[in-house]
Amino acid sequence: MIFRPIVPRELNTVLGQVRPDPSTTISAATVRSRLATGEYRPGWIWVAEPAPGRAPLAVAIWWGSPADTHPSNLDALFARSDPTRAPADPYERRAWTSGATIDPRSAIAAALLTAAHQVFAADGLTPPPDYHLFLPPDWRDRPEVAASVAWRRRAAEAVGLHLSAERLRFEREADRPVPSLSGRLLFTPEPDDEVFVDLFRRSLSNSMDTMSTREVLLIGAEAHARSEVAFYRREMHGKRSWWRIVRTATGQVAGFAIPSHNSVVPVVGYFGVLPEFRGRGFAAEIIAEITRILAAESQADVIRAETDRSNHPVVAAFELVGYRNRTRRLVLSAV
């Protein structure tokens, strides 16, 4: 078995393995588009070959922003054939059955991930990238989706990637009127990034956001705050002029809002309520203001947002402002 990144001339052969699947929205057109933007790269697309020149048994595709030197997350994992079928090709049969301790499809995918992770680690990328699975909201109730997720999770878990978060992706039509809430808050621009770093850091205290909490444990609140502010400033496509400081009617700073735009659509981005102002329903008012800014500044049809499934106050705030859960994102991580 050979595990390696592709070279550009092999792309059409690899795309033959990128087929419609219940557990992913990645298509051949998606791969071509993201290669063009630099979000995918040949060195981040790996294949498992039964022998030189044979069609791949499995394909793994990692994603990163165009500015990244390493991939940020595993975006898609495909494996050929139904593992209950005895492969006709002797090379494929040998690869499919050699030493598998889990089901054959998961075993080959796990071996492919192991090989890639070793190369990434040698290049300075540790821990390995998270694996993100984008699923319909009712995926657990749909047997075909649950089965498609199951073999991928077994492969990921075999290489140390375990479920660390389940995120809800919300959408709202951009042209729908934004509800007027209490009007208790004032939103003002602030040109100094250091102010946002400070508010970001302070808002991380007792945060219910799983991924932020994990980063704080890994690198500390100050470093995480600086990293996120830099990310929204330099790598996202939203305008810096959209950012707002949130104040009460008496002038107390209660939080912040960073509306943004990814490579496809406007996104709520990041917002925070300082600990001493939580429990007052401010999250919904901040989301409503972010939505107004994005609707006014963007020509997109929809606005997207994400939060943890377990972050019930923010989930309720999104729903109050008219956002609806369209997708679930499973995050499998080594830490």
Short mmCIF file of C-alpha atoms in Angstrom, two decimals:
data_model
loop_
_atom_site.label_atom_id
_atom_site.label_comp_id
_atom_site.label_asym_id
_atom_site.label_seq_id
_atom_site.Cartn_x
_atom_site.Cartn_y
_atom_site.Cartn_z
CA MET A 1 0.00 0.00 0.00
CA ILE A 2 1.24 3.48 -0.91
CA PHE A 3 0.18 6.60 0.97
CA ARG A 4 1.17 9.94 -0.54
CA PRO A 5 0.05 13.43 -1.57
CA ILE A 6 -1.05 13.84 -5.15
CA VAL A 7 0.63 15.76 -7.94
CA PRO A 8 -1.51 18.18 -9.99
CA ARG A 9 -1.70 15.99 -13.11
CA GLU A 10 -3.48 13.29 -11.08
CA LEU A 11 -6.38 15.50 -10.09
CA ASN A 12 -8.94 14.04 -12.50
CA THR A 13 -8.24 10.51 -11.27
CA VAL A 14 -8.60 11.59 -7.66
CA LEU A 15 -11.82 13.50 -8.35
CA GLY A 16 -13.31 10.25 -9.58
CA GLN A 17 -13.32 9.13 -5.94
CA VAL A 18 -14.99 12.34 -4.69
CA ARG A 19 -18.58 11.18 -5.00
CA PRO A 20 -21.87 12.30 -3.46
CA ASP A 21 -22.04 11.08 0.10
CA PRO A 22 -24.56 11.62 2.92
CA SER A 23 -21.89 12.82 5.35
CA THR A 24 -20.23 15.53 3.28
CA THR A 25 -21.08 18.40 0.96
CA ILE A 26 -17.66 18.23 -0.72
CA SER A 27 -17.92 17.60 -4.48
CA ALA A 28 -15.48 17.53 -7.37
CA ALA A 29 -16.51 21.12 -8.16
CA THR A 30 -15.77 22.12 -4.56
CA VAL A 31 -12.29 20.64 -4.80
CA ARG A 32 -11.51 22.49 -8.03
CA SER A 33 -12.84 25.76 -6.64
CA ARG A 34 -10.83 25.53 -3.41
CA LEU A 35 -7.67 24.53 -5.24
CA ALA A 36 -8.07 27.74 -7.24
CA THR A 37 -8.37 29.85 -4.06
CA GLY A 38 -5.50 28.12 -2.22
CA GLU A 39 -7.79 26.60 0.43
CA TYR A 40 -6.88 23.16 -0.93
CA ARG A 41 -3.43 22.28 -2.26
CA PRO A 42 -2.00 19.16 -3.93
CA GLY A 43 0.20 18.53 -0.87
CA TRP A 44 -2.94 18.52 1.29
CA ILE A 45 -4.76 15.92 -0.84
CA TRP A 46 -3.56 12.40 -0.03
CA VAL A 47 -4.37 9.04 -1.58
CA ALA A 48 -4.03 5.41 -0.60
CA GLU A 49 -2.95 3.33 -3.61
CA PRO A 50 -2.93 -0.49 -3.64
CA ALA A 51 0.03 -0.33 -6.05
CA PRO A 52 1.69 2.26 -8.33
CA GLY A 53 -0.66 3.36 -11.08
CA ARG A 54 -3.76 1.80 -9.50
CA ALA A 55 -6.87 3.84 -8.75
CA PRO A 56 -6.89 5.16 -5.16
CA LEU A 57 -8.66 3.15 -2.48
CA ALA A 58 -9.05 6.23 -0.28
CA VAL A 59 -8.70 10.01 -0.52
CA ALA A 60 -8.21 12.53 2.31
CA ILE A 61 -8.52 16.27 1.73
CA TRP A 62 -7.31 18.91 4.20
CA TRP A 63 -8.32 22.57 4.24
CA GLY A 64 -6.48 25.75 5.21
CA SER A 65 -6.82 29.45 4.59
CA PRO A 66 -4.80 30.81 1.64
CA ALA A 67 -2.33 32.38 4.12
CA ASP A 68 -1.70 29.13 6.01
CA THR A 69 1.51 27.15 5.68
CA HIS A 70 -0.11 24.06 7.24
CA PRO A 71 -3.64 22.68 6.85
CA SER A 72 -6.12 23.67 9.54
CA ASN A 73 -8.53 20.74 9.37
CA LEU A 74 -9.42 17.56 7.53
CA ASP A 75 -12.32 18.49 5.28
CA ALA A 76 -13.21 15.21 3.56
CA LEU A 77 -12.44 11.51 3.70
CA PHE A 78 -13.52 9.07 0.98
CA ALA A 79 -12.86 5.35 0.66
CA ARG A 80 -13.64 3.23 -2.38
CA SER A 81 -16.00 0.30 -2.54
CA ASP A 82 -18.42 -1.34 -0.20
CA PRO A 83 -16.26 -3.15 2.35
CA THR A 84 -18.75 -6.04 2.38
CA ARG A 85 -17.86 -6.74 -1.28
CA ALA A 86 -14.86 -8.91 -2.05
CA PRO A 87 -12.74 -6.74 -4.39
CA ALA A 88 -12.16 -8.21 -7.84
CA ASP A 89 -8.74 -6.60 -8.29
CA PRO A 90 -6.06 -8.71 -6.51
CA TYR A 91 -4.09 -5.59 -5.52
CA GLU A 92 -7.19 -4.08 -3.97
CA ARG A 93 -8.11 -7.38 -2.25
CA ARG A 94 -4.67 -7.65 -0.64
CA ALA A 95 -4.77 -4.05 0.59
CA TRP A 96 -8.34 -4.36 1.79
CA THR A 97 -7.71 -7.37 4.02
CA SER A 98 -4.13 -7.00 5.28
CA GLY A 99 -4.02 -6.76 9.05
CA ALA A 100 -7.24 -4.80 9.57
CA THR A 101 -8.36 -4.68 13.20
CA ILE A 102 -11.40 -2.51 12.37
CA ASP A 103 -13.67 -2.69 9.34
CA PRO A 104 -11.66 -2.58 6.09
CA ARG A 105 -12.86 0.82 4.90
CA SER A 106 -12.02 2.44 8.24
CA ALA A 107 -8.69 0.59 8.40
CA ILE A 108 -7.45 1.90 5.07
CA ALA A 109 -8.65 5.42 5.85
CA ALA A 110 -6.91 5.27 9.25
CA ALA A 111 -3.67 4.11 7.65
CA LEU A 112 -3.88 6.99 5.18
CA LEU A 113 -4.42 9.52 7.98
CA THR A 114 -1.54 8.04 9.99
CA ALA A 115 0.86 8.45 7.08
CA ALA A 116 -0.20 12.03 6.43
CA HIS A 117 -0.05 12.96 10.13
CA GLN A 118 3.52 11.68 10.32
CA VAL A 119 4.55 13.94 7.45
CA PHE A 120 2.68 16.91 8.91
CA ALA A 121 4.38 16.35 12.28
CA ALA A 122 7.83 16.18 10.66
CA ASP A 123 6.99 19.55 9.07
CA GLY A 124 6.19 21.02 12.49
CA LEU A 125 2.42 20.57 12.62
CA THR A 126 1.42 19.06 15.97
CA PRO A 127 -1.13 18.06 17.10
CA PRO A 128 -2.67 16.87 13.81
CA PRO A 129 -5.51 18.91 12.29
CA ASP A 130 -9.05 18.42 13.52
CA TYR A 131 -11.53 16.53 11.36
CA HIS A 132 -14.74 18.41 10.56
CA LEU A 133 -17.89 16.61 9.39
CA PHE A 134 -20.74 18.76 8.06
CA LEU A 135 -24.06 16.98 8.50
CA PRO A 136 -27.82 17.58 8.29
CA PRO A 137 -29.45 18.57 11.60
CA ASP A 138 -31.27 15.22 11.87
CA TRP A 139 -28.28 13.08 10.92
CA ARG A 140 -28.66 10.70 13.86
CA ASP A 141 -32.20 9.82 12.70
CA ARG A 142 -31.16 9.05 9.12
CA PRO A 143 -29.57 5.58 8.87
CA GLU A 144 -27.69 6.30 5.65
CA VAL A 145 -26.06 9.39 7.13
CA ALA A 146 -25.30 7.75 10.48
CA ALA A 147 -23.64 4.81 8.68
CA SER A 148 -21.60 7.17 6.52
CA VAL A 149 -20.42 8.99 9.63
CA ALA A 150 -19.71 5.79 11.55
CA TRP A 151 -16.91 4.37 9.40
CA ARG A 152 -15.26 7.78 9.19
CA ARG A 153 -15.39 8.21 12.96
CA ARG A 154 -13.85 4.76 13.45
CA ALA A 155 -11.00 5.75 11.14
CA ALA A 156 -10.51 9.07 12.95
CA GLU A 157 -10.65 7.50 16.39
CA ALA A 158 -8.06 4.91 15.34
CA VAL A 159 -5.59 7.77 14.81
CA GLY A 160 -6.52 9.63 18.00
CA LEU A 161 -9.14 12.07 16.72
CA HIS A 162 -12.14 11.98 19.06
CA LEU A 163 -15.36 13.97 19.16
CA SER A 164 -14.64 17.23 20.98
CA ALA A 165 -17.59 19.39 19.89
CA GLU A 166 -20.82 19.36 17.97
CA ARG A 167 -21.51 22.74 16.43
CA LEU A 168 -24.81 24.05 15.07
CA ARG A 169 -24.59 26.06 11.86
CA PHE A 170 -27.39 28.60 11.56
CA GLU A 171 -28.64 30.53 8.54
CA ARG A 172 -30.88 33.55 8.14
CA GLU A 173 -32.13 35.17 4.94
CA ALA A 174 -30.33 38.49 4.64
CA ASP A 175 -33.35 40.39 3.30
CA ARG A 176 -35.70 39.51 6.19
CA PRO A 177 -36.39 42.37 8.64
CA VAL A 178 -34.35 42.14 11.81
CA PRO A 179 -36.54 42.18 14.93
CA SER A 180 -36.27 45.19 17.19
CA LEU A 181 -35.45 44.05 20.69
CA SER A 182 -35.14 46.21 23.80
CA GLY A 183 -32.71 48.85 22.50
CA ARG A 184 -30.80 48.68 25.78
CA LEU A 185 -27.39 48.62 24.11
CA LEU A 186 -25.28 51.08 22.14
CA PHE A 187 -22.90 49.93 19.41
CA THR A 188 -19.92 52.09 18.53
CA PRO A 189 -16.87 51.64 16.26
CA GLU A 190 -13.46 51.32 17.88
CA PRO A 191 -10.26 51.61 15.80
CA ASP A 192 -7.88 50.17 18.39
CA ASP A 193 -7.41 46.39 17.99
CA GLU A 194 -5.98 46.22 21.51
CA VAL A 195 -9.38 47.12 22.91
CA PHE A 196 -10.87 44.11 21.15
CA VAL A 197 -8.03 41.87 22.38
CA ASP A 198 -8.75 42.93 25.95
CA LEU A 199 -12.51 42.42 25.65
CA PHE A 200 -12.03 39.10 23.89
CA ARG A 201 -9.74 37.91 26.68
CA ARG A 202 -12.14 39.01 29.39
CA SER A 203 -15.12 37.37 27.67
CA LEU A 204 -13.34 33.99 27.69
CA SER A 205 -13.89 33.66 31.45
CA ASN A 206 -16.37 30.79 32.01
CA SER A 207 -17.12 30.68 28.29
CA MET A 208 -19.55 27.99 27.10
CA ASP A 209 -17.80 27.81 23.72
CA THR A 210 -16.00 24.46 23.64
CA MET A 211 -13.44 25.36 21.02
CA SER A 212 -12.46 28.63 22.69
CA THR A 213 -12.18 26.88 26.04
CA ARG A 214 -9.90 24.27 24.48
CA GLU A 215 -7.65 26.93 23.00
CA VAL A 216 -7.42 28.73 26.33
CA LEU A 217 -6.27 25.50 27.97
CA LEU A 218 -3.68 24.96 25.23
CA ILE A 219 -2.19 28.44 24.81
CA GLY A 220 -3.80 30.73 27.39
CA ALA A 221 -6.49 33.40 27.19
CA GLU A 222 -4.21 36.25 26.10
CA ALA A 223 -2.63 34.30 23.23
CA HIS A 224 -6.00 32.98 22.07
CA ALA A 225 -7.55 36.44 22.12
CA ARG A 226 -4.68 37.87 20.05
CA SER A 227 -4.82 34.96 17.63
CA GLU A 228 -8.56 35.36 17.03
CA VAL A 229 -8.44 39.13 16.60
CA ALA A 230 -5.57 38.70 14.13
CA PHE A 231 -7.54 36.01 12.28
CA TYR A 232 -10.58 38.23 11.80
CA ARG A 233 -8.38 41.22 10.94
CA ARG A 234 -6.10 39.56 8.38
CA GLU A 235 -7.61 36.34 7.08
CA MET A 236 -11.36 36.85 6.97
CA HIS A 237 -12.98 38.99 4.30
CA GLY A 238 -15.13 41.17 6.55
CA LYS A 239 -14.41 44.88 6.85
CA ARG A 240 -12.67 46.19 9.96
CA SER A 241 -15.18 49.06 10.02
CA TRP A 242 -17.94 46.60 10.92
CA TRP A 243 -16.48 45.85 14.37
CA ARG A 244 -18.33 47.29 17.36
CA ILE A 245 -17.91 47.88 21.08
CA VAL A 246 -21.10 47.14 23.02
CA ARG A 247 -22.14 49.54 25.79
CA THR A 248 -25.11 49.87 28.08
CA ALA A 249 -27.24 53.01 28.10
CA THR A 250 -25.12 54.28 31.01
CA GLY A 251 -21.89 53.83 29.03
CA GLN A 252 -20.58 50.65 30.63
CA VAL A 253 -18.73 48.37 28.23
CA ALA A 254 -20.69 45.09 28.16
CA GLY A 255 -19.06 43.24 25.27
CA PHE A 256 -18.00 43.39 21.64
CA ALA A 257 -19.07 42.28 18.17
CA ILE A 258 -16.97 41.25 15.17
CA PRO A 259 -19.26 40.75 12.14
CA SER A 260 -17.32 39.17 9.30
CA HIS A 261 -17.34 37.40 5.95
CA ASN A 262 -15.67 34.14 4.96
CA SER A 263 -14.77 33.20 1.40
CA VAL A 264 -18.42 32.47 0.60
CA VAL A 265 -20.95 34.32 2.77
CA PRO A 266 -21.26 36.91 5.54
CA VAL A 267 -21.00 35.36 9.00
CA VAL A 268 -21.88 36.51 12.49
CA GLY A 269 -18.21 35.99 13.27
CA TYR A 270 -17.44 36.41 16.94
CA PHE A 271 -19.12 38.27 19.76
CA GLY A 272 -18.70 38.28 23.50
CA VAL A 273 -20.61 39.39 26.58
CA LEU A 274 -18.46 40.19 29.58
CA PRO A 275 -19.13 37.89 32.55
CA GLU A 276 -20.65 40.57 34.76
CA PHE A 277 -23.32 41.34 32.11
CA ARG A 278 -24.43 37.79 31.34
CA GLY A 279 -27.93 36.57 32.02
CA ARG A 280 -29.61 39.76 30.77
CA GLY A 281 -30.43 38.68 27.22
CA PHE A 282 -27.70 40.84 25.67
CA ALA A 283 -26.54 38.07 23.30
CA ALA A 284 -29.71 38.31 21.19
CA GLU A 285 -29.39 42.09 20.95
CA ILE A 286 -25.77 41.81 19.82
CA ILE A 287 -26.67 39.16 17.23
CA ALA A 288 -29.48 41.39 15.95
CA GLU A 289 -27.08 44.34 15.51
CA ILE A 290 -24.50 42.15 13.76
CA THR A 291 -27.26 40.92 11.45
CA ARG A 292 -28.26 44.50 10.59
CA ILE A 293 -24.68 45.41 9.75
CA LEU A 294 -24.17 42.37 7.54
CA ALA A 295 -27.51 42.80 5.78
CA ALA A 296 -26.69 46.42 5.01
CA GLU A 297 -23.09 45.80 3.93
CA SER A 298 -23.43 42.57 1.95
CA GLN A 299 -25.27 41.52 -1.18
CA ALA A 300 -25.46 37.88 -0.06
CA ASP A 301 -28.73 35.96 0.21
CA VAL A 302 -27.98 34.42 3.60
CA ILE A 303 -26.00 35.11 6.76
CA ARG A 304 -24.44 32.20 8.63
CA ALA A 305 -23.43 31.63 12.22
CA GLU A 306 -22.21 28.80 14.45
CA THR A 307 -22.25 27.88 18.10
CA ASP A 308 -21.93 24.75 20.21
CA ARG A 309 -24.92 22.49 20.50
CA SER A 310 -24.46 22.68 24.28
CA ASN A 311 -24.34 26.50 24.40
CA HIS A 312 -28.07 26.81 25.11
CA PRO A 313 -28.20 30.58 25.79
CA VAL A 314 -26.58 31.43 22.47
CA VAL A 315 -28.66 28.83 20.60
CA ALA A 316 -31.79 30.47 22.03
CA ALA A 317 -30.48 33.92 21.09
CA PHE A 318 -29.94 32.92 17.46
CA GLU A 319 -33.42 31.43 17.26
CA LEU A 320 -34.94 34.59 18.78
CA VAL A 321 -33.33 36.70 16.04
CA GLY A 322 -34.70 34.36 13.36
CA TYR A 323 -31.75 32.09 12.61
CA ARG A 324 -32.48 28.42 11.89
CA ASN A 325 -30.18 25.45 12.28
CA ARG A 326 -29.36 24.05 8.82
CA THR A 327 -26.20 21.99 9.44
CA ARG A 328 -24.35 20.27 12.26
CA ARG A 329 -20.57 20.22 12.36
CA LEU A 330 -18.83 17.44 14.25
CA VAL A 331 -15.31 18.35 15.36
CA LEU A 332 -12.99 15.41 16.00
CA SER A 333 -9.77 16.45 17.67
CA ALA A 334 -6.57 15.03 19.11
CA VAL A 335 -6.72 17.39 22.11
#
